[in-house]
PDB file of C-alpha atoms in Angstrom:
ATOM      1  CA  MET J 793     -48.796 -19.397 -21.280  1.00 68.00           C
ATOM      2  CA  LEU J 794     -49.716 -20.913 -17.915  1.00 71.00           C
ATOM      3  CA  HIS J 795     -51.165 -17.636 -16.593  1.00 85.00           C
ATOM      4  CA  PHE J 796     -53.663 -17.342 -19.440  1.00 90.00           C
ATOM      5  CA  THR J 797     -57.261 -18.307 -18.748  1.00 93.00           C
ATOM      6  CA  ASP J 798     -58.872 -20.954 -20.965  1.00 93.00           C
ATOM      7  CA  GLU J 799     -60.901 -18.229 -22.670  1.00 94.00           C
ATOM      8  CA  GLU J 800     -57.795 -16.136 -23.456  1.00 93.00           C
ATOM      9  CA  LEU J 801     -56.025 -19.197 -24.800  1.00 94.00           C
ATOM     10  CA  ALA J 802     -59.011 -20.047 -26.999  1.00 94.00           C
ATOM     11  CA  ARG J 803     -59.132 -16.489 -28.372  1.00 93.00           C
ATOM     12  CA  ARG J 804     -55.426 -16.498 -29.158  1.00 92.00           C
ATOM     13  CA  ALA J 805     -55.594 -20.002 -30.654  1.00 92.00           C
ATOM     14  CA  GLY J 806     -58.459 -18.785 -32.864  1.00 90.00           C
ATOM     15  CA  GLU J 807     -56.167 -15.994 -34.080  1.00 88.00           C
ATOM     16  CA  GLY J 808     -53.672 -18.623 -35.194  1.00 85.00           C
ATOM     17  CA  HIS J 809     -51.374 -19.089 -32.174  1.00 89.00           C
ATOM     18  CA  ILE J 810     -50.861 -22.843 -32.378  1.00 91.00           C
ATOM     19  CA  SER J 811     -48.909 -22.926 -29.094  1.00 92.00           C
ATOM     20  CA  CYS J 812     -52.036 -21.641 -27.288  1.00 94.00           C
ATOM     21  CA  PHE J 813     -53.996 -24.545 -28.709  1.00 94.00           C
ATOM     22  CA  GLU J 814     -51.293 -26.920 -27.454  1.00 94.00           C
ATOM     23  CA  GLU J 815     -51.845 -25.532 -23.961  1.00 95.00           C
ATOM     24  CA  ILE J 816     -55.634 -26.046 -24.296  1.00 95.00           C
ATOM     25  CA  LEU J 817     -54.915 -29.612 -25.392  1.00 96.00           C
ATOM     26  CA  SER J 818     -52.734 -30.278 -22.366  1.00 94.00           C
ATOM     27  CA  ARG J 819     -55.407 -28.862 -20.026  1.00 95.00           C
ATOM     28  CA  TYR J 820     -58.343 -30.768 -21.502  1.00 95.00           C
ATOM     29  CA  ARG J 821     -56.832 -33.940 -22.995  1.00 95.00           C
ATOM     30  CA  SER J 822     -57.884 -36.246 -20.150  1.00 93.00           C
ATOM     31  CA  ARG J 823     -61.375 -34.805 -19.733  1.00 94.00           C
ATOM     32  CA  VAL J 824     -62.121 -35.072 -23.448  1.00 96.00           C
ATOM     33  CA  PHE J 825     -60.553 -38.522 -23.709  1.00 96.00           C
ATOM     34  CA  ARG J 826     -62.510 -39.824 -20.691  1.00 94.00           C
ATOM     35  CA  LEU J 827     -65.790 -38.657 -22.194  1.00 95.00           C
ATOM     36  CA  CYS J 828     -64.876 -40.136 -25.591  1.00 95.00           C
ATOM     37  CA  LEU J 829     -63.969 -43.438 -23.929  1.00 94.00           C
ATOM     38  CA  ARG J 830     -67.394 -43.720 -22.320  1.00 93.00           C
ATOM     39  CA  TRP J 831     -69.073 -42.913 -25.632  1.00 94.00           C
ATOM     40  CA  ALA J 832     -66.844 -45.142 -27.757  1.00 93.00           C
ATOM     41  CA  GLY J 833     -66.505 -48.072 -25.361  1.00 89.00           C
ATOM     42  CA  ASN J 834     -62.907 -48.892 -26.286  1.00 90.00           C
ATOM     43  CA  ARG J 835     -59.595 -47.063 -26.116  1.00 91.00           C
ATOM     44  CA  ASP J 836     -58.685 -47.239 -29.800  1.00 91.00           C
ATOM     45  CA  ASP J 837     -61.871 -45.575 -30.961  1.00 93.00           C
ATOM     46  CA  ALA J 838     -61.725 -43.189 -28.012  1.00 94.00           C
ATOM     47  CA  GLU J 839     -58.311 -41.916 -29.074  1.00 95.00           C
ATOM     48  CA  ASP J 840     -59.529 -41.399 -32.652  1.00 95.00           C
ATOM     49  CA  TRP J 841     -62.660 -39.655 -31.397  1.00 96.00           C
ATOM     50  CA  ALA J 842     -60.735 -37.412 -28.987  1.00 96.00           C
ATOM     51  CA  GLN J 843     -58.448 -36.441 -31.860  1.00 96.00           C
ATOM     52  CA  GLU J 844     -61.486 -35.628 -33.993  1.00 96.00           C
ATOM     53  CA  CYS J 845     -62.964 -33.515 -31.162  1.00 96.00           C
ATOM     54  CA  PHE J 846     -59.812 -31.424 -30.760  1.00 96.00           C
ATOM     55  CA  VAL J 847     -59.370 -30.960 -34.502  1.00 95.00           C
ATOM     56  CA  ARG J 848     -63.011 -29.855 -34.814  1.00 95.00           C
ATOM     57  CA  ALA J 849     -62.574 -27.552 -31.816  1.00 95.00           C
ATOM     58  CA  PHE J 850     -59.580 -25.955 -33.502  1.00 94.00           C
ATOM     59  CA  GLY J 851     -61.564 -25.511 -36.721  1.00 92.00           C
ATOM     60  CA  GLN J 852     -64.501 -23.940 -34.895  1.00 93.00           C
ATOM     61  CA  LEU J 853     -62.580 -21.598 -32.589  1.00 92.00           C
ATOM     62  CA  GLY J 854     -63.582 -18.751 -34.879  1.00 89.00           C
ATOM     63  CA  ARG J 855     -67.195 -19.297 -33.779  1.00 89.00           C
ATOM     64  CA  TYR J 856     -66.356 -19.415 -30.070  1.00 91.00           C
ATOM     65  CA  ASP J 857     -67.425 -16.326 -28.087  1.00 91.00           C
ATOM     66  CA  CYS J 858     -64.576 -15.760 -25.628  1.00 87.00           C
ATOM     67  CA  ASN J 859     -66.924 -13.872 -23.274  1.00 91.00           C
ATOM     68  CA  LEU J 860     -68.489 -17.226 -22.448  1.00 93.00           C
ATOM     69  CA  PRO J 861     -66.726 -19.962 -20.425  1.00 94.00           C
ATOM     70  CA  PHE J 862     -64.644 -22.259 -22.604  1.00 95.00           C
ATOM     71  CA  ALA J 863     -65.156 -25.626 -20.828  1.00 95.00           C
ATOM     72  CA  PRO J 864     -68.922 -25.947 -21.539  1.00 95.00           C
ATOM     73  CA  TRP J 865     -68.276 -24.998 -25.184  1.00 96.00           C
ATOM     74  CA  LEU J 866     -65.627 -27.709 -25.567  1.00 96.00           C
ATOM     75  CA  LEU J 867     -67.686 -30.329 -23.712  1.00 96.00           C
ATOM     76  CA  ARG J 868     -70.712 -29.566 -25.891  1.00 96.00           C
ATOM     77  CA  LEU J 869     -68.608 -29.927 -29.017  1.00 97.00           C
ATOM     78  CA  THR J 870     -67.172 -33.191 -27.648  1.00 97.00           C
ATOM     79  CA  THR J 871     -70.639 -34.553 -26.838  1.00 96.00           C
ATOM     80  CA  ASN J 872     -72.042 -33.634 -30.264  1.00 96.00           C
ATOM     81  CA  THR J 873     -69.011 -35.086 -32.031  1.00 96.00           C
ATOM     82  CA  CYS J 874     -69.299 -38.330 -30.059  1.00 96.00           C
ATOM     83  CA  ILE J 875     -73.036 -38.606 -30.822  1.00 95.00           C
ATOM     84  CA  ASN J 876     -72.305 -38.222 -34.543  1.00 94.00           C
ATOM     85  CA  LEU J 877     -69.376 -40.648 -34.488  1.00 95.00           C
ATOM     86  CA  ALA J 878     -71.397 -43.209 -32.509  1.00 92.00           C
ATOM     87  CA  LYS J 879     -74.195 -42.965 -35.088  1.00 90.00           C
ATOM     88  CA  ALA J 880     -71.711 -43.366 -37.946  1.00 89.00           C
ATOM     89  CA  ARG J 881     -70.080 -46.362 -36.274  1.00 87.00           C
ATOM     90  CA  SER J 882     -73.386 -48.081 -35.566  1.00 81.00           C
ATOM     91  CA  ARG J 883     -74.033 -48.063 -39.305  1.00 78.00           C
ATOM     92  CA  HIS J 884     -70.859 -50.095 -39.827  1.00 72.00           C
ATOM     93  CA  THR J 885     -70.705 -52.386 -36.801  1.00 64.00           C
ATOM     94  CA  THR J 886     -73.160 -54.309 -34.709  1.00 53.00           C
ATOM     95  CA  ARG J 887     -73.766 -53.204 -31.151  1.00 48.00           C
ATOM     96  CA  CYS J 888     -72.420 -56.510 -29.724  1.00 43.00           C
ATOM     97  CA  GLU J 889     -69.043 -55.951 -31.342  1.00 44.00           C
ATOM     98  CA  THR J 890     -68.600 -52.560 -29.712  1.00 43.00           C
ATOM     99  CA  LEU J 891     -69.682 -53.749 -26.279  1.00 41.00           C
ATOM    100  CA  ASP J 892     -67.287 -56.675 -26.320  1.00 41.00           C
ATOM    101  CA  GLU J 893     -64.279 -54.573 -27.182  1.00 43.00           C
ATOM    102  CA  TYR J 894     -63.753 -53.171 -23.698  1.00 44.00           C
ATOM    103  CA  ASP J 895     -60.211 -53.243 -22.440  1.00 45.00           C
ATOM    104  CA  TRP J 896     -60.913 -53.468 -18.740  1.00 41.00           C
ATOM    105  CA  GLU J 897     -57.393 -53.226 -17.380  1.00 41.00           C
ATOM    106  CA  ASP J 898     -56.879 -49.912 -19.165  1.00 46.00           C
ATOM    107  CA  GLU J 899     -60.110 -48.330 -18.048  1.00 52.00           C
ATOM    108  CA  GLY J 900     -59.262 -47.253 -14.568  1.00 51.00           C
ATOM    109  CA  ILE J 901     -60.187 -50.551 -12.920  1.00 47.00           C
ATOM    110  CA  PRO J 902     -57.110 -51.756 -11.043  1.00 45.00           C
ATOM    111  CA  THR J 903     -55.854 -55.136 -12.173  1.00 43.00           C
ATOM    112  CA  HIS J 904     -56.103 -56.376  -8.594  1.00 45.00           C
ATOM    113  CA  ALA J 905     -59.807 -55.426  -8.375  1.00 50.00           C
ATOM    114  CA  PRO J 906     -62.091 -58.338  -7.596  1.00 52.00           C
ATOM    115  CA  LEU J 907     -63.568 -60.014 -10.644  1.00 53.00           C
ATOM    116  CA  GLU J 908     -67.105 -59.112  -9.491  1.00 64.00           C
ATOM    117  CA  SER J 909     -66.407 -55.363  -9.516  1.00 73.00           C
ATOM    118  CA  ALA J 910     -64.973 -55.543 -13.042  1.00 78.00           C
ATOM    119  CA  ASP J 911     -68.002 -57.544 -14.147  1.00 81.00           C
ATOM    120  CA  GLU J 912     -70.320 -55.120 -12.384  1.00 83.00           C
ATOM    121  CA  ALA J 913     -68.640 -52.159 -14.130  1.00 85.00           C
ATOM    122  CA  ARG J 914     -68.968 -53.925 -17.477  1.00 86.00           C
ATOM    123  CA  ARG J 915     -72.680 -54.525 -16.932  1.00 86.00           C
ATOM    124  CA  VAL J 916     -73.298 -50.927 -15.873  1.00 89.00           C
ATOM    125  CA  ARG J 917     -71.443 -49.581 -18.908  1.00 89.00           C
ATOM    126  CA  SER J 918     -73.331 -51.934 -21.202  1.00 88.00           C
ATOM    127  CA  ALA J 919     -76.596 -50.646 -19.741  1.00 90.00           C
ATOM    128  CA  VAL J 920     -75.465 -47.050 -20.381  1.00 92.00           C
ATOM    129  CA  GLN J 921     -74.369 -47.892 -23.942  1.00 89.00           C
ATOM    130  CA  VAL J 922     -77.907 -48.818 -24.974  1.00 89.00           C
ATOM    131  CA  LEU J 923     -79.530 -45.625 -23.671  1.00 93.00           C
ATOM    132  CA  PRO J 924     -80.890 -43.141 -26.232  1.00 94.00           C
ATOM    133  CA  ALA J 925     -78.234 -40.544 -27.149  1.00 94.00           C
ATOM    134  CA  ASN J 926     -79.846 -37.593 -25.319  1.00 95.00           C
ATOM    135  CA  LEU J 927     -80.138 -39.534 -22.054  1.00 96.00           C
ATOM    136  CA  ARG J 928     -76.636 -40.934 -22.453  1.00 95.00           C
ATOM    137  CA  ALA J 929     -75.206 -37.461 -23.012  1.00 96.00           C
ATOM    138  CA  ALA J 930     -76.756 -36.224 -19.769  1.00 96.00           C
ATOM    139  CA  ILE J 931     -75.737 -39.252 -17.708  1.00 95.00           C
ATOM    140  CA  LEU J 932     -72.141 -39.255 -18.981  1.00 96.00           C
ATOM    141  CA  LEU J 933     -71.677 -35.569 -18.187  1.00 96.00           C
ATOM    142  CA  ARG J 934     -73.106 -36.273 -14.756  1.00 95.00           C
ATOM    143  CA  PHE J 935     -71.036 -39.320 -13.826  1.00 94.00           C
ATOM    144  CA  VAL J 936     -67.912 -39.066 -15.982  1.00 93.00           C
ATOM    145  CA  GLU J 937     -67.405 -35.302 -15.810  1.00 92.00           C
ATOM    146  CA  GLU J 938     -69.166 -35.047 -12.448  1.00 92.00           C
ATOM    147  CA  LEU J 939     -70.962 -31.855 -13.476  1.00 95.00           C
ATOM    148  CA  SER J 940     -73.867 -30.351 -11.564  1.00 96.00           C
ATOM    149  CA  PHE J 941     -77.295 -30.297 -13.209  1.00 96.00           C
ATOM    150  CA  ARG J 942     -76.863 -26.562 -13.872  1.00 96.00           C
ATOM    151  CA  GLU J 943     -73.490 -27.130 -15.568  1.00 96.00           C
ATOM    152  CA  ILE J 944     -74.943 -29.931 -17.717  1.00 97.00           C
ATOM    153  CA  SER J 945     -77.752 -27.585 -18.736  1.00 96.00           C
ATOM    154  CA  GLU J 946     -75.112 -25.051 -19.878  1.00 95.00           C
ATOM    155  CA  VAL J 947     -73.174 -27.686 -21.808  1.00 95.00           C
ATOM    156  CA  LEU J 948     -76.187 -29.184 -23.573  1.00 96.00           C
ATOM    157  CA  GLY J 949     -77.997 -25.870 -23.996  1.00 94.00           C
ATOM    158  CA  VAL J 950     -81.264 -27.205 -22.570  1.00 96.00           C
ATOM    159  CA  PRO J 951     -83.318 -26.056 -19.539  1.00 97.00           C
ATOM    160  CA  LEU J 952     -82.286 -27.247 -16.074  1.00 96.00           C
ATOM    161  CA  GLN J 953     -85.485 -29.257 -15.549  1.00 95.00           C
ATOM    162  CA  THR J 954     -84.925 -31.057 -18.870  1.00 96.00           C
ATOM    163  CA  VAL J 955     -81.497 -32.176 -17.649  1.00 97.00           C
ATOM    164  CA  VAL J 956     -82.953 -33.402 -14.348  1.00 96.00           C
ATOM    165  CA  THR J 957     -85.683 -35.319 -16.223  1.00 96.00           C
ATOM    166  CA  ARG J 958     -83.189 -36.873 -18.656  1.00 96.00           C
ATOM    167  CA  CYS J 959     -80.881 -37.969 -15.827  1.00 96.00           C
ATOM    168  CA  LYS J 960     -83.847 -39.388 -13.881  1.00 96.00           C
ATOM    169  CA  ARG J 961     -85.056 -41.368 -16.907  1.00 95.00           C
ATOM    170  CA  ALA J 962     -81.528 -42.623 -17.591  1.00 95.00           C
ATOM    171  CA  VAL J 963     -80.959 -43.730 -13.982  1.00 95.00           C
ATOM    172  CA  GLU J 964     -84.368 -45.431 -13.943  1.00 94.00           C
ATOM    173  CA  MET J 965     -83.671 -47.254 -17.207  1.00 93.00           C
ATOM    174  CA  VAL J 966     -80.280 -48.436 -15.947  1.00 91.00           C
ATOM    175  CA  ARG J 967     -81.890 -49.553 -12.661  1.00 90.00           C
ATOM    176  CA  GLN J 968     -84.614 -51.481 -14.523  1.00 90.00           C
ATOM    177  CA  ASN J 969     -81.889 -53.111 -16.597  1.00 87.00           C
ATOM    178  CA  PHE J 970     -80.118 -54.266 -13.384  1.00 84.00           C
ATOM    179  CA  GLU J 971     -83.382 -55.599 -11.987  1.00 84.00           C
ATOM    180  CA  ARG J 972     -84.119 -57.558 -15.173  1.00 85.00           C
ATOM    181  CA  GLU J 973     -80.612 -59.044 -15.098  1.00 81.00           C
ATOM    182  CA  GLU J 974     -80.888 -59.958 -11.421  1.00 80.00           C
ATOM    183  CA  GLU J 975     -84.265 -61.586 -12.057  1.00 84.00           C
ATOM    184  CA  GLN J 976     -82.781 -63.613 -14.920  1.00 84.00           C
ATOM    185  CA  THR J 977     -79.857 -64.678 -12.706  1.00 81.00           C
ATOM    186  CA  ARG J 978     -82.311 -65.791  -9.993  1.00 83.00           C
ATOM    187  CA  ILE J 979     -84.340 -67.817 -12.527  1.00 87.00           C
ATOM    188  CA  ARG J 980     -81.167 -69.408 -13.891  1.00 84.00           C
ATOM    189  CA  SER J 981     -79.874 -70.381 -10.445  1.00 83.00           C
ATOM    190  CA  ARG J 982     -83.295 -71.814  -9.492  1.00 84.00           C
ATOM    191  CA  LYS J 983     -83.194 -73.983 -12.647  1.00 83.00           C
ATOM    192  CA  GLU J 984     -79.698 -75.184 -11.777  1.00 82.00           C
ATOM    193  CA  VAL J 985     -80.790 -76.121  -8.255  1.00 80.00           C
ATOM    194  CA  ARG J 986     -83.692 -78.179  -9.668  1.00 78.00           C
ATOM    195  CA  ARG J 987     -81.280 -80.126 -11.878  1.00 72.00           C
TER     196      ARG J 987
ATOM    197  CA  MET Z1407     -99.257 -27.612  -0.013  1.00 68.00           C
ATOM    198  CA  LYS Z1408     -98.424 -31.303  -0.099  1.00 79.00           C
ATOM    199  CA  MET Z1409     -96.043 -32.605  -2.709  1.00 87.00           C
ATOM    200  CA  SER Z1410     -97.324 -35.328  -5.059  1.00 92.00           C
ATOM    201  CA  CYS Z1411     -95.406 -38.575  -5.632  1.00 94.00           C
ATOM    202  CA  HIS Z1412     -94.869 -37.531  -9.257  1.00 94.00           C
ATOM    203  CA  ASN Z1413     -93.215 -34.237  -8.219  1.00 93.00           C
ATOM    204  CA  ALA Z1414     -91.195 -35.931  -5.482  1.00 94.00           C
ATOM    205  CA  LYS Z1415     -89.773 -38.425  -7.989  1.00 94.00           C
ATOM    206  CA  ASN Z1416     -89.008 -35.643 -10.464  1.00 93.00           C
ATOM    207  CA  GLN Z1417     -87.017 -33.763  -7.820  1.00 94.00           C
ATOM    208  CA  MET Z1418     -85.345 -36.837  -6.312  1.00 96.00           C
ATOM    209  CA  LEU Z1419     -81.994 -36.583  -8.114  1.00 96.00           C
ATOM    210  CA  PRO Z1420     -81.269 -32.934  -7.225  1.00 96.00           C
ATOM    211  CA  PHE Z1421     -82.556 -33.650  -3.698  1.00 96.00           C
ATOM    212  CA  LEU Z1422     -80.153 -36.564  -3.212  1.00 95.00           C
ATOM    213  CA  SER Z1423     -77.193 -34.587  -4.557  1.00 95.00           C
ATOM    214  CA  GLY Z1424     -78.005 -31.470  -2.527  1.00 95.00           C
ATOM    215  CA  GLU Z1425     -78.778 -29.394  -5.617  1.00 95.00           C
ATOM    216  CA  LEU Z1426     -82.453 -28.780  -4.896  1.00 94.00           C
ATOM    217  CA  SER Z1427     -83.536 -25.243  -3.994  1.00 91.00           C
ATOM    218  CA  LEU Z1428     -83.736 -24.674  -0.238  1.00 92.00           C
ATOM    219  CA  ALA Z1429     -87.456 -23.943  -0.489  1.00 91.00           C
ATOM    220  CA  GLU Z1430     -88.168 -27.386  -1.963  1.00 91.00           C
ATOM    221  CA  VAL Z1431     -86.055 -29.471   0.430  1.00 94.00           C
ATOM    222  CA  PRO Z1432     -88.482 -29.494   3.424  1.00 94.00           C
ATOM    223  CA  LYS Z1433     -91.398 -30.352   1.110  1.00 94.00           C
ATOM    224  CA  ILE Z1434     -89.720 -33.424  -0.347  1.00 95.00           C
ATOM    225  CA  GLN Z1435     -88.324 -34.412   3.059  1.00 95.00           C
ATOM    226  CA  ARG Z1436     -91.837 -34.315   4.527  1.00 95.00           C
ATOM    227  CA  HIS Z1437     -93.159 -36.327   1.588  1.00 95.00           C
ATOM    228  CA  LEU Z1438     -90.497 -39.012   2.056  1.00 95.00           C
ATOM    229  CA  ASP Z1439     -91.364 -39.256   5.758  1.00 95.00           C
ATOM    230  CA  GLU Z1440     -94.996 -39.891   4.889  1.00 94.00           C
ATOM    231  CA  CYS Z1441     -94.723 -41.983   1.701  1.00 95.00           C
ATOM    232  CA  PRO Z1442     -92.976 -45.377   2.033  1.00 95.00           C
ATOM    233  CA  ALA Z1443     -93.137 -45.989  -1.752  1.00 95.00           C
ATOM    234  CA  CYS Z1444     -91.204 -42.790  -2.516  1.00 96.00           C
ATOM    235  CA  ALA Z1445     -88.791 -43.461   0.364  1.00 96.00           C
ATOM    236  CA  GLN Z1446     -88.059 -46.846  -1.199  1.00 95.00           C
ATOM    237  CA  TYR Z1447     -87.716 -45.195  -4.615  1.00 95.00           C
ATOM    238  CA  ALA Z1448     -85.122 -42.813  -3.109  1.00 96.00           C
ATOM    239  CA  VAL Z1449     -83.091 -45.743  -1.760  1.00 95.00           C
ATOM    240  CA  GLN Z1450     -83.211 -47.544  -5.132  1.00 93.00           C
ATOM    241  CA  ILE Z1451     -82.211 -44.424  -7.074  1.00 94.00           C
ATOM    242  CA  GLU Z1452     -79.349 -43.703  -4.700  1.00 94.00           C
ATOM    243  CA  ALA Z1453     -78.064 -47.278  -5.085  1.00 92.00           C
ATOM    244  CA  ALA Z1454     -78.300 -47.064  -8.895  1.00 92.00           C
ATOM    245  CA  GLN Z1455     -76.425 -43.759  -8.861  1.00 93.00           C
ATOM    246  CA  GLU Z1456     -73.683 -45.262  -6.735  1.00 92.00           C
ATOM    247  CA  ARG Z1457     -73.262 -48.125  -9.206  1.00 90.00           C
ATOM    248  CA  LEU Z1458     -73.113 -45.659 -12.089  1.00 92.00           C
ATOM    249  CA  GLN Z1459     -70.576 -43.538 -10.238  1.00 91.00           C
ATOM    250  CA  ASN Z1460     -68.355 -46.554  -9.538  1.00 89.00           C
ATOM    251  CA  ALA Z1461     -68.504 -47.822 -13.112  1.00 89.00           C
ATOM    252  CA  LEU Z1462     -68.183 -44.546 -15.013  1.00 89.00           C
ATOM    253  CA  GLY Z1463     -66.243 -42.284 -12.687  1.00 80.00           C
ATOM    254  CA  SER Z1464     -63.000 -44.248 -12.616  1.00 71.00           C
ATOM    255  CA  ALA Z1465     -59.799 -42.322 -13.265  1.00 79.00           C
ATOM    256  CA  VAL Z1466     -58.678 -42.610 -16.877  1.00 86.00           C
ATOM    257  CA  THR Z1467     -55.738 -40.842 -18.445  1.00 88.00           C
ATOM    258  CA  ALA Z1468     -55.401 -39.980 -22.108  1.00 92.00           C
ATOM    259  CA  PRO Z1469     -52.822 -41.979 -24.090  1.00 93.00           C
ATOM    260  CA  PRO Z1470     -49.484 -40.157 -24.465  1.00 91.00           C
ATOM    261  CA  THR Z1471     -49.765 -40.316 -28.271  1.00 94.00           C
ATOM    262  CA  LEU Z1472     -52.931 -38.184 -28.375  1.00 95.00           C
ATOM    263  CA  ASP Z1473     -51.227 -34.761 -28.264  1.00 94.00           C
ATOM    264  CA  ALA Z1474     -48.820 -35.597 -31.068  1.00 94.00           C
ATOM    265  CA  ARG Z1475     -51.634 -36.947 -33.249  1.00 95.00           C
ATOM    266  CA  VAL Z1476     -53.833 -33.881 -32.717  1.00 95.00           C
ATOM    267  CA  MET Z1477     -51.039 -31.384 -33.333  1.00 94.00           C
ATOM    268  CA  ALA Z1478     -49.814 -33.228 -36.441  1.00 93.00           C
ATOM    269  CA  THR Z1479     -53.346 -33.146 -37.896  1.00 93.00           C
ATOM    270  CA  ILE Z1480     -53.770 -29.455 -37.087  1.00 92.00           C
ATOM    271  CA  ARG Z1481     -50.419 -28.503 -38.598  1.00 89.00           C
ATOM    272  CA  ASN Z1482     -51.355 -30.373 -41.801  1.00 86.00           C
ATOM    273  CA  LEU Z1483     -54.729 -28.696 -42.169  1.00 81.00           C
ATOM    274  CA  PRO Z1484     -55.073 -26.612 -45.337  1.00 76.00           C
ATOM    275  CA  PRO Z1485     -55.057 -22.866 -44.651  1.00 70.00           C
ATOM    276  CA  ARG Z1486     -58.507 -21.510 -43.919  1.00 62.00           C
ATOM    277  CA  ARG Z1487     -60.244 -20.107 -46.980  1.00 54.00           C
ATOM    278  CA  ALA Z1488     -61.218 -16.531 -46.417  1.00 50.00           C
ATOM    279  CA  SER Z1489     -64.290 -15.193 -48.175  1.00 49.00           C
ATOM    280  CA  PHE Z1490     -63.750 -13.447 -51.506  1.00 52.00           C
ATOM    281  CA  TYR Z1491     -64.172  -9.927 -50.164  1.00 50.00           C
ATOM    282  CA  LYS Z1492     -62.008 -10.614 -47.104  1.00 49.00           C
ATOM    283  CA  SER Z1493     -59.232 -12.031 -49.252  1.00 50.00           C
ATOM    284  CA  GLN Z1494     -58.447  -8.760 -51.035  1.00 55.00           C
ATOM    285  CA  PRO Z1495     -58.197  -5.083 -50.172  1.00 59.00           C
ATOM    286  CA  VAL Z1496     -61.490  -3.219 -49.793  1.00 62.00           C
ATOM    287  CA  HIS Z1497     -60.950  -0.967 -52.814  1.00 66.00           C
ATOM    288  CA  GLN Z1498     -60.203  -4.001 -55.015  1.00 68.00           C
ATOM    289  CA  ALA Z1499     -63.335  -5.798 -53.829  1.00 67.00           C
ATOM    290  CA  LEU Z1500     -65.412  -2.674 -54.424  1.00 74.00           C
ATOM    291  CA  LYS Z1501     -63.919  -2.238 -57.894  1.00 76.00           C
ATOM    292  CA  THR Z1502     -64.799  -5.837 -58.796  1.00 72.00           C
ATOM    293  CA  LYS Z1503     -68.350  -5.377 -57.515  1.00 74.00           C
ATOM    294  CA  ILE Z1504     -68.851  -2.116 -59.483  1.00 82.00           C
ATOM    295  CA  GLU Z1505     -67.460  -3.694 -62.659  1.00 79.00           C
ATOM    296  CA  TYR Z1506     -69.843  -6.614 -62.258  1.00 80.00           C
ATOM    297  CA  SER Z1507     -72.816  -4.258 -61.743  1.00 82.00           C
ATOM    298  CA  ILE Z1508     -71.860  -2.260 -64.853  1.00 85.00           C
ATOM    299  CA  ARG Z1509     -71.605  -5.476 -66.921  1.00 83.00           C
ATOM    300  CA  VAL Z1510     -75.031  -6.662 -65.778  1.00 83.00           C
ATOM    301  CA  THR Z1511     -76.662  -3.263 -66.358  1.00 85.00           C
ATOM    302  CA  THR Z1512     -75.106  -2.921 -69.846  1.00 84.00           C
ATOM    303  CA  ARG Z1513     -76.298  -6.397 -70.790  1.00 82.00           C
ATOM    304  CA  ASN Z1514     -79.820  -5.621 -69.575  1.00 83.00           C
ATOM    305  CA  LEU Z1515     -79.920  -2.341 -71.491  1.00 83.00           C
ATOM    306  CA  ALA Z1516     -78.762  -4.072 -74.665  1.00 81.00           C
ATOM    307  CA  LYS Z1517     -81.687  -6.553 -74.538  1.00 72.00           C
TER     308      LYS Z1517
END
């Protein structure tokens, strides 16, 4: 099983070889989960969403063209599934609830990390959470999956320049968010000094 | 031809990550040397990207229960429904189709 390429495994899994799908799962579990975590914002939802992504992938293997690389196909399916699940969840919960549910110690930030870096990470993620879905999709593939602009264009099925523009807009929006926050902090500290 | 600030900003991300085409690199480099506003923009964008990288790029592993949950769901899925014609031998499907056509034609003739 180990010598099969992803594309061969996907073809065989589509023909009904469950063990081939298990191998795909073991190869992609962390990548899919990581992406789901950044979309969902908490580990519980992320696990449910990753499960949904893999089950959908299994159901749609019949539509996968094994002449094309498998990873972009799976990442596109994951992104689309997360966008849909995020929309569905936002109908049921308020945005504040989802942002406050982060479990920082489980999200790759070492428990011994300084408090400021954990707070900084929380603020950055909050800023990403409020981006429009198309910008968020591009930025998460860029910084979570660490894909090149060309690879993101393959995953999302949009032109290269569109990806560059979306990432630029997303980075600018996040930067403006930081600047607004820093300005507010400055105003607050000035008020405290006056008191 | 000189590069405009608008174009320089549009190409800034691929320039900073080394993904810009080799033909474009000297143009944007020259522009940054001459335009302090765009040079400052480059510094700000690079800093924002670094913060994003630090916050989003941390190593995360999937929970050990994920595989079992996925495989249990897949094994419990109902068998895929094949289309009517795929679900039976070709001659049987053809026979059914011919019988249906005969029924429709007979009914139309009787009207």
